[in-house]
Coordinates of C-alpha atoms in Angstrom, one line a residue:
M1 CA -57.7 -27.7 -5.4
S2 CA -60.5 -25.3 -4.9
A3 CA -60.4 -22.0 -3.1
A4 CA -62.2 -23.3 -0.3
N5 CA -59.5 -26.0 0.2
I6 CA -56.8 -23.4 0.9
L7 CA -58.7 -21.3 3.5
P8 CA -57.0 -21.3 6.9
V9 CA -58.9 -22.6 9.6
V10 CA -60.6 -19.9 11.7
G11 CA -61.0 -20.4 15.4
R12 CA -57.4 -20.4 16.4
S13 CA -56.4 -18.7 19.7
L14 CA -58.7 -15.7 20.5
G15 CA -55.9 -13.6 22.0
I16 CA -56.4 -10.3 23.4
E17 CA -59.5 -9.7 21.4
A18 CA -61.6 -12.5 23.0
V19 CA -64.1 -11.6 25.7
D20 CA -65.1 -13.3 28.8
M21 CA -68.8 -13.4 28.2
H22 CA -69.8 -14.1 31.7
T23 CA -67.7 -11.1 33.1
E24 CA -69.0 -8.9 30.3
A25 CA -72.6 -9.8 31.0
L26 CA -72.2 -8.9 34.7
R27 CA -70.4 -5.6 33.7
V28 CA -73.1 -4.7 31.3
A29 CA -75.7 -5.4 34.1
E30 CA -74.1 -3.1 36.4
F31 CA -73.8 -0.4 33.8
A32 CA -77.6 -0.5 33.5
K33 CA -78.0 0.4 37.2
F34 CA -76.5 3.8 36.5
K35 CA -79.2 6.3 37.5
P36 CA -77.7 9.6 38.2
T37 CA -79.3 12.6 39.7
Y38 CA -78.4 16.1 38.3
Y39 CA -78.9 19.4 40.2
W40 CA -78.8 21.9 37.5
D41 CA -82.0 23.7 38.4
E42 CA -81.6 23.7 42.1
T43 CA -78.7 24.8 44.3
R44 CA -77.6 21.8 46.6
E45 CA -74.6 22.6 48.8
L46 CA -72.3 20.5 50.8
E47 CA -70.2 21.7 53.6
L48 CA -66.7 19.9 53.9
A49 CA -64.2 21.0 56.3
G50 CA -65.3 24.5 56.5
T51 CA -65.5 24.7 52.7
T52 CA -68.8 25.1 50.7
W53 CA -69.2 23.2 47.6
R54 CA -72.0 23.0 45.0
V55 CA -73.2 19.6 44.5
L56 CA -73.7 19.1 40.7
A57 CA -74.4 15.5 40.4
S58 CA -74.7 12.2 42.3
A59 CA -75.2 8.5 41.5
K60 CA -75.6 5.3 43.8
I61 CA -73.0 2.5 43.2
E62 CA -73.3 -1.0 44.6
D63 CA -70.6 -3.3 45.9
A64 CA -67.9 -0.7 45.3
E65 CA -64.9 0.1 47.6
D66 CA -62.7 3.1 47.9
T67 CA -59.9 1.2 46.3
H68 CA -61.9 1.1 43.1
F69 CA -62.3 4.9 43.4
L70 CA -58.8 5.5 44.1
G71 CA -57.6 3.3 41.3
V72 CA -59.7 5.2 38.7
I73 CA -58.6 8.6 40.2
D74 CA -55.0 7.4 40.0
K75 CA -55.4 6.5 36.2
W76 CA -57.1 9.8 35.6
T77 CA -54.5 11.7 37.3
L78 CA -51.6 10.2 35.3
S79 CA -53.2 10.3 32.1
A80 CA -55.8 13.2 31.9
E81 CA -56.0 12.6 28.0
T82 CA -58.1 9.5 28.6
I83 CA -61.0 11.7 29.9
I84 CA -60.3 15.2 28.4
P85 CA -60.0 14.9 24.6
P86 CA -58.2 18.2 23.8
V87 CA -55.3 17.2 26.2
D88 CA -52.4 15.4 24.3
H89 CA -50.5 14.1 27.2
T90 CA -49.9 14.7 31.1
Q91 CA -46.6 15.7 32.6
I92 CA -46.2 14.9 36.3
L93 CA -43.9 17.2 38.0
D94 CA -41.5 16.6 40.8
P95 CA -43.9 15.8 43.9
S96 CA -42.0 18.4 45.8
S97 CA -43.3 21.1 43.5
A98 CA -46.7 20.6 44.6
E99 CA -45.9 21.6 48.1
T100 CA -44.7 25.1 47.0
Q101 CA -46.4 28.1 45.6
I102 CA -44.9 28.3 42.0
L103 CA -47.8 30.1 40.3
S104 CA -50.6 32.2 41.7
S105 CA -54.0 30.5 41.8
I106 CA -57.7 31.4 41.6
D107 CA -57.9 29.6 45.1
D108 CA -55.6 30.8 47.7
S109 CA -56.6 27.9 50.2
R110 CA -55.1 24.9 48.7
N111 CA -55.4 22.8 51.8
W112 CA -58.7 21.9 53.6
D113 CA -58.4 23.5 57.0
C114 CA -60.9 21.9 59.5
G115 CA -60.9 25.0 61.8
N116 CA -63.2 24.3 64.6
T117 CA -65.0 21.4 63.0
D118 CA -64.8 17.9 64.3
E119 CA -63.9 16.5 60.8
A120 CA -60.5 15.1 60.4
V121 CA -58.8 15.4 57.0
V122 CA -56.2 12.9 56.0
E123 CA -54.4 13.6 52.8
V124 CA -53.8 10.6 50.8
S125 CA -51.9 12.1 47.9
R126 CA -50.9 15.2 46.2
V127 CA -49.7 15.5 42.6
R128 CA -48.9 18.5 40.5
R129 CA -49.4 18.0 36.9
V130 CA -49.3 19.9 33.5
L131 CA -52.0 19.3 30.8
V132 CA -50.2 19.5 27.5
P133 CA -52.9 20.5 24.8
K134 CA -53.1 18.9 21.4
R135 CA -53.4 22.4 19.7
K136 CA -50.2 23.7 21.0
D137 CA -50.1 26.6 18.8
K138 CA -53.5 27.8 20.1
D139 CA -53.9 26.5 23.7
S140 CA -51.6 27.1 26.7
L141 CA -50.4 24.5 29.2
L142 CA -52.3 24.2 32.2
T143 CA -50.7 23.5 35.7
E144 CA -53.0 21.8 38.1
D145 CA -53.0 20.1 41.5
V146 CA -54.7 16.8 42.1
V147 CA -55.3 16.3 46.0
V148 CA -56.8 13.2 47.3
S149 CA -58.1 13.3 50.9
R150 CA -60.2 11.2 53.3
L151 CA -62.9 13.1 55.2
G152 CA -65.4 11.4 57.4
C153 CA -67.0 8.5 55.5
G154 CA -65.7 9.8 52.1
V155 CA -62.8 10.0 49.9
Y156 CA -62.5 13.1 47.7
A157 CA -60.3 13.9 44.7
R158 CA -59.9 17.6 44.2
F159 CA -58.7 19.3 40.8
I160 CA -57.2 22.6 41.4
P161 CA -56.1 24.6 38.4
I162 CA -53.1 26.9 39.1
V163 CA -53.7 30.1 37.2
A164 CA -53.7 33.7 37.8
S165 CA -57.3 34.4 36.8
A166 CA -60.3 32.6 35.3
N167 CA -59.3 34.0 31.8
D168 CA -56.2 31.7 31.9
L169 CA -58.3 28.7 32.0
P170 CA -58.3 26.7 28.7
F171 CA -61.6 26.4 26.7
Y172 CA -62.1 22.7 27.7
Y173 CA -61.6 23.4 31.5
P174 CA -64.8 23.8 33.5
R175 CA -65.3 27.5 34.6
V176 CA -64.8 26.8 38.3
R177 CA -62.5 27.6 41.1
E178 CA -61.9 23.9 41.5
Y179 CA -63.9 20.6 41.2
A180 CA -63.9 17.2 42.9
F181 CA -65.0 13.8 42.7
G182 CA -66.1 12.0 45.9
F183 CA -66.8 8.5 46.9
V184 CA -69.0 8.4 50.0
E185 CA -69.7 5.1 51.9
P186 CA -72.9 4.7 54.0
E187 CA -72.7 4.1 57.7
D188 CA -74.6 0.8 57.2
R189 CA -72.2 -0.7 54.6
D190 CA -74.0 -4.0 54.7
H191 CA -77.3 -3.0 53.2
A192 CA -76.7 0.3 51.5
A193 CA -75.1 1.5 48.3
S194 CA -72.3 4.0 48.4
T195 CA -72.6 7.3 46.5
L196 CA -70.5 9.1 43.9
V197 CA -70.6 12.9 43.8
V198 CA -69.4 15.6 41.4
L199 CA -68.7 18.8 43.3
A200 CA -67.5 22.3 42.3
R201 CA -66.6 25.7 43.9
E202 CA -67.8 28.6 42.1
L203 CA -65.7 31.6 40.7
S204 CA -68.1 34.0 42.1
P205 CA -71.6 33.9 43.6
D206 CA -73.1 34.7 40.1
S207 CA -71.0 32.5 38.0
A208 CA -72.6 29.9 35.9
M209 CA -71.3 26.4 36.6
A210 CA -74.0 24.4 34.9
T211 CA -74.4 26.0 31.2
K212 CA -75.7 23.4 28.6
R213 CA -72.1 22.8 27.5
Q214 CA -70.8 22.2 31.0
Q215 CA -73.8 20.1 31.8
V216 CA -72.5 17.6 29.0
I217 CA -69.1 17.7 30.7
W218 CA -70.4 16.9 34.2
Q219 CA -72.7 14.1 32.8
D220 CA -69.9 12.6 30.9
L221 CA -67.5 12.6 33.8
I222 CA -69.8 11.1 36.4
K223 CA -70.8 8.4 33.9
R224 CA -67.2 7.6 33.1
L225 CA -66.4 7.5 36.8
Y226 CA -69.1 4.9 37.5
K227 CA -68.4 2.8 34.6
W228 CA -64.4 2.8 35.2
M229 CA -65.2 1.8 38.8
V230 CA -67.4 -1.0 37.8
T231 CA -64.8 -2.1 35.2
D232 CA -62.1 -2.0 37.7
R233 CA -64.1 -4.1 40.2
F234 CA -64.6 -6.9 37.7
G235 CA -60.9 -6.8 36.7
Y236 CA -61.6 -6.1 33.2
Q237 CA -58.7 -6.2 30.8
K238 CA -58.6 -4.0 27.6
R239 CA -59.5 -6.1 24.6
V240 CA -57.4 -4.3 22.0
A241 CA -53.8 -3.6 21.3
L242 CA -53.1 0.2 20.8
D243 CA -49.6 1.8 20.3
V244 CA -47.8 -1.5 19.7
M245 CA -45.7 -0.6 16.6
V246 CA -46.0 3.3 16.8
A247 CA -45.6 5.0 20.1
Y248 CA -48.7 7.3 21.1
D249 CA -46.7 10.4 21.3
T250 CA -45.0 9.8 17.9
Y251 CA -48.4 9.2 16.2
T252 CA -50.2 12.2 17.8
T253 CA -47.5 14.5 16.8
K254 CA -47.5 13.5 13.2
Y255 CA -51.3 13.3 13.2
Q256 CA -51.6 16.9 14.5
E257 CA -49.0 18.1 11.9
L258 CA -50.8 16.5 9.0
K259 CA -54.2 17.6 10.2
A260 CA -53.1 21.1 10.4
K261 CA -51.8 20.9 6.9
Y262 CA -54.6 19.2 5.1
A263 CA -57.8 18.8 7.2
A264 CA -59.6 22.2 6.8
Y265 CA -59.0 22.3 3.0
W266 CA -60.4 19.0 2.1
V267 CA -63.3 19.2 4.6
D268 CA -64.3 22.5 3.0
N269 CA -63.5 21.4 -0.7
W270 CA -64.7 17.8 -0.7
P271 CA -66.3 17.1 -4.0
E272 CA -67.9 13.6 -3.2
Q273 CA -71.3 12.9 -1.7
T274 CA -69.6 11.1 1.2
D275 CA -69.1 12.8 4.7
P276 CA -65.8 14.5 4.5
R277 CA -65.4 14.6 8.4
K278 CA -65.2 10.9 8.4
F279 CA -63.1 10.1 5.4
V280 CA -60.7 13.1 5.6
F281 CA -59.8 12.6 9.3
E282 CA -59.7 8.9 9.0
D283 CA -57.2 9.0 6.0
I284 CA -55.2 11.6 7.7
A285 CA -54.8 9.4 10.7
I286 CA -54.0 6.2 8.6
A287 CA -51.3 8.3 6.7
S288 CA -49.9 9.5 9.9
W289 CA -49.6 6.1 11.3
I290 CA -48.0 4.6 8.1
I291 CA -45.4 7.4 7.9
C292 CA -44.4 6.9 11.5
L293 CA -44.3 3.0 10.8
W294 CA -42.1 3.7 7.7
Q295 CA -39.7 6.1 9.6
Q296 CA -38.9 3.3 12.0
D297 CA -36.9 1.5 9.3
G298 CA -34.1 4.2 9.7
D299 CA -33.6 3.9 5.8
S300 CA -32.5 7.3 4.4
R301 CA -34.4 6.3 1.1
Q302 CA -38.1 6.8 1.5
P303 CA -40.1 3.7 0.6
S304 CA -42.4 3.4 -2.4
F305 CA -45.9 2.1 -2.2
A306 CA -49.0 0.8 -4.1
D307 CA -52.4 1.2 -2.6
L308 CA -54.6 -1.5 -4.0
G309 CA -58.3 -0.6 -3.9
C310 CA -57.5 3.0 -3.1
G311 CA -61.2 4.3 -3.4
N312 CA -61.3 8.2 -3.1
G313 CA -57.3 8.2 -3.3
L314 CA -56.9 10.7 -0.4
L315 CA -54.4 8.4 1.4
V316 CA -52.2 8.1 -1.8
H317 CA -52.5 11.9 -2.1
L318 CA -51.4 12.5 1.5
L319 CA -48.4 10.1 1.3
I320 CA -47.3 11.6 -2.0
A321 CA -47.6 15.2 -0.6
E322 CA -45.4 14.1 2.4
G323 CA -42.6 13.2 -0.2
Y324 CA -43.3 9.4 -0.8
V325 CA -43.4 7.9 -4.3
G326 CA -46.4 5.6 -5.1
Y327 CA -49.7 5.0 -6.8
G328 CA -53.2 4.0 -6.3
V329 CA -55.3 1.5 -8.2
D330 CA -59.2 1.2 -8.0
Q331 CA -61.9 -0.2 -10.4
C332 CA -63.2 3.2 -11.3
S333 CA -62.2 6.9 -10.8
R334 CA -63.8 9.3 -8.3
K335 CA -64.7 13.0 -8.6
V336 CA -62.0 13.9 -6.3
W337 CA -59.2 12.3 -8.1
S338 CA -59.1 15.5 -10.6
H339 CA -58.5 17.7 -7.6
Y340 CA -55.2 16.2 -6.5
G341 CA -53.1 17.2 -9.5
R342 CA -51.0 15.4 -12.0
S343 CA -48.4 14.4 -9.4
V344 CA -50.8 11.9 -7.9
D345 CA -50.8 8.6 -9.7
L346 CA -54.2 7.0 -9.7
R347 CA -55.2 4.3 -12.0
A348 CA -58.7 3.3 -12.8
Q349 CA -58.5 -0.4 -13.8
T350 CA -59.8 -3.8 -12.7
L351 CA -57.2 -5.5 -11.0
E352 CA -56.6 -9.3 -11.4
P353 CA -54.9 -10.0 -8.1
Y354 CA -53.8 -13.6 -9.1
G355 CA -51.4 -12.2 -11.7
Y356 CA -50.5 -8.9 -10.1
V357 CA -46.8 -8.0 -9.2
A358 CA -45.9 -4.4 -7.9
D359 CA -42.4 -3.1 -8.1
V360 CA -42.7 -1.3 -4.8
D361 CA -41.4 -1.6 -1.2
W362 CA -44.9 -1.6 0.4
I363 CA -48.4 -2.9 -0.7
I364 CA -51.3 -1.0 1.2
G365 CA -54.8 -2.5 1.3
N366 CA -57.0 -0.1 3.2
H367 CA -60.7 -1.4 3.4
A368 CA -59.9 -2.9 -0.1
D369 CA -62.9 -5.3 0.1
E370 CA -62.2 -8.5 -2.2
L371 CA -58.6 -7.6 -2.5
V372 CA -57.8 -7.9 1.1
P373 CA -56.9 -11.6 1.2
W374 CA -54.8 -11.2 -1.7
I375 CA -52.5 -8.4 -0.3
P376 CA -50.1 -10.8 1.7
V377 CA -50.0 -13.0 -1.6
I378 CA -49.2 -10.1 -3.7
A379 CA -46.6 -8.6 -1.3
S380 CA -45.0 -12.2 -1.3
R381 CA -44.8 -12.3 -5.0
S382 CA -43.5 -8.8 -5.2
N383 CA -40.9 -9.3 -2.5
A384 CA -42.6 -6.4 -0.8
K385 CA -43.9 -5.5 2.8
F386 CA -47.7 -5.0 3.4
V387 CA -50.1 -3.1 5.7
V388 CA -53.8 -4.2 5.4
I389 CA -56.8 -2.8 7.3
P390 CA -59.6 -5.7 6.7
C391 CA -63.1 -4.6 6.2
C392 CA -65.9 -6.8 4.8
P393 CA -65.0 -10.3 4.7
H394 CA -64.2 -11.9 1.4
D395 CA -62.3 -15.1 0.3
F396 CA -60.0 -15.6 -2.6
S397 CA -62.8 -15.9 -5.1
G398 CA -64.2 -12.5 -4.0
R399 CA -67.2 -13.9 -2.5
K400 CA -68.5 -12.8 0.9
M401 CA -67.4 -15.1 3.7
A402 CA -69.6 -16.5 6.6
F403 CA -68.1 -17.6 10.0
P404 CA -69.6 -19.8 12.7
A405 CA -70.7 -18.0 15.9
V406 CA -68.1 -18.2 18.6
A407 CA -68.7 -16.9 22.1
G408 CA -66.6 -13.9 22.7
Q409 CA -65.5 -13.5 19.1
S410 CA -66.8 -11.1 16.5
K411 CA -66.9 -11.8 12.9
Y412 CA -64.4 -9.0 12.3
H413 CA -62.0 -10.6 14.6
A414 CA -62.5 -14.2 12.9
Y415 CA -61.8 -12.6 9.6
S416 CA -58.8 -10.7 10.8
M417 CA -57.4 -13.9 12.1
Y418 CA -58.0 -15.4 8.7
I419 CA -55.9 -12.8 7.0
C420 CA -53.1 -13.2 9.9
D421 CA -53.0 -17.0 9.1
L422 CA -52.8 -16.3 5.3
A423 CA -50.0 -14.0 5.8
E424 CA -48.1 -16.4 8.0
R425 CA -48.5 -19.1 5.3
C426 CA -46.8 -16.6 3.0
G427 CA -43.8 -16.4 5.3
F428 CA -44.5 -13.1 6.9
G429 CA -44.1 -12.4 10.8
V430 CA -47.5 -10.9 11.4
E431 CA -47.9 -7.7 13.6
K432 CA -51.1 -6.2 14.7
E433 CA -52.2 -2.9 16.0
Y434 CA -55.7 -1.3 16.4
L435 CA -55.5 2.1 14.9
R436 CA -57.0 5.5 16.4
I437 CA -59.3 6.1 13.5
P438 CA -63.1 6.8 13.5
S439 CA -64.0 3.3 12.2
T440 CA -64.8 0.1 14.0
K441 CA -62.8 -1.7 11.3
N442 CA -59.6 -0.4 12.5
L443 CA -57.1 -3.3 12.8
A444 CA -53.9 -2.9 10.9
I445 CA -52.2 -6.2 10.0
V446 CA -48.6 -5.7 9.0
G447 CA -46.0 -7.9 7.4
R448 CA -42.6 -6.3 7.3
R449 CA -40.4 -9.1 8.2
R450 CA -39.9 -12.7 6.6
V451 CA -39.8 -15.3 9.3
A452 CA -40.0 -18.5 7.2
E453 CA -38.7 -19.4 3.8
V454 CA -41.9 -20.1 1.5
G455 CA -41.3 -21.8 -1.7
Q456 CA -42.7 -20.1 -4.8
V457 CA -44.5 -23.3 -5.5
D458 CA -46.5 -23.1 -2.3
V459 CA -47.5 -19.5 -3.1
D460 CA -48.3 -20.4 -6.7
T461 CA -50.6 -23.1 -5.4
M462 CA -52.6 -20.6 -3.4
I463 CA -52.8 -18.2 -6.3
Q464 CA -54.0 -21.0 -8.9
A465 CA -56.4 -22.2 -6.3
G466 CA -57.7 -18.6 -5.9
R467 CA -57.6 -17.9 -9.6
Q468 CA -60.0 -20.7 -10.5
G469 CA -62.8 -19.0 -8.4
F470 CA -62.1 -15.4 -8.6
V471 CA -64.7 -13.0 -10.0
A472 CA -63.9 -9.3 -9.9
R473 CA -66.6 -7.1 -8.4
V474 CA -68.7 -5.1 -10.8
P475 CA -67.9 -1.4 -10.2
D476 CA -70.8 0.6 -8.6
S477 CA -70.8 2.9 -11.6
V478 CA -71.6 -0.1 -14.0
K479 CA -74.2 -1.3 -11.6
T480 CA -75.8 2.1 -11.6
K481 CA -75.8 2.4 -15.4
V482 CA -77.3 -1.3 -15.6
R483 CA -80.0 -0.4 -13.2
L484 CA -80.9 2.9 -14.9
A485 CA -81.0 1.1 -18.2
K486 CA -83.5 -1.5 -16.9
V487 CA -85.6 1.2 -15.4
Q488 CA -85.6 3.1 -18.9
A489 CA -86.5 -0.2 -20.7
R490 CA -89.5 -0.8 -18.3
K491 CA -90.7 2.7 -18.9
Q492 CA -90.4 2.3 -22.7
Q493 CA -92.2 -1.0 -22.5
S494 CA -95.0 0.5 -20.5
S495 CA -95.5 3.4 -23.0
Y496 CA -96.0 0.7 -25.8
E497 CA -98.6 -1.2 -23.8

């Protein structure tokens, strides 16, 4: 039996990662119509119910209705963190609290009072919320009212910070008295597009609302509003599963804890040529997620681990620093290994996966290249659990894999399904979760429960078939030495001639 004969069939159910290509094409086409107008260099004002607003940006949007606008605003109101990265989460207070004056405010006119105007204001909703920052030790909470009202042909969502003075606004918040998003329908609704507007009220007549930094904020917000409304109109569903095994709040709390402990030091002292801002934060995020996953077991004994194909070894270092026992294996050592200290067990060796057994509780494969398909097999033989984050597609032989093009399915998804299928054949109940890491290869596949009895003969059959064709990858350091030797030989040959 050859390695090819044991490869699972790729092309099973696409699941949540599948894409409706027709809908996606329509959505992308609508995105291309986004042509905003910005008013940084001119003062354009809009009078609404006796209140003067500065118009910062506007954009036409076709075939949209106020329900799409209200749907997006409702999502943004309940989850401010989706559009404001420094916010950890949003707390919605008792609705009755928004009707009372709890704190003083920059703006003492919470309600739109029409006065002598003919415009009628109909309040749709009023929510008082608290924005909880990620950096709880540096940034304060911000209480804010979100008031949605209908006025004439438009619907407006006002965001009103409840603070004593402008100095109390957090660094990420626009330096304004309040700001608003508007959706204005044309009088001739059958032939004209509606308009999205971003409005703001100045803190003072000479205050700057459109600095370069704030211009980026306003540009991002109107673009997001446009895209989210288009997405809502097409009934688009999120394609990936986030926070399935580990709750968002649990993960972010652990991530902030580990980032505060380790990020600054390793970013400043990273000895490798690679970008520390990517690798440091990515490995801190993965370590945070794995620790949260392990803590779910409720076992007083902390699990042990082996990280196969550990690369720079930072993930191993972080887990050991947090009290876990384990080791990492890779074909060759890295400069940074010597910086971790003797307590971090990192082994430079060529691993032969078909004969490898680890006496640990968990096998980790984080972008482990040709070792990835072997991780479930090694876990099965070791009577261990596993977590693997696939990267480049390799089969049992270590060779690169090619997948037929399937509409709505990426090669990464096809390879991930290959690994899932393989894990199921090893008797594992497979769980999947897309991680919040700065990488497009961010799917974690977990096998922590056995759901089927798999005979050792079946596993050995896969191992033997894979063993026949497996060729260990030549380390990059060896490739470099060989290449330099060839260059040197050519130079010597040229000198003789």
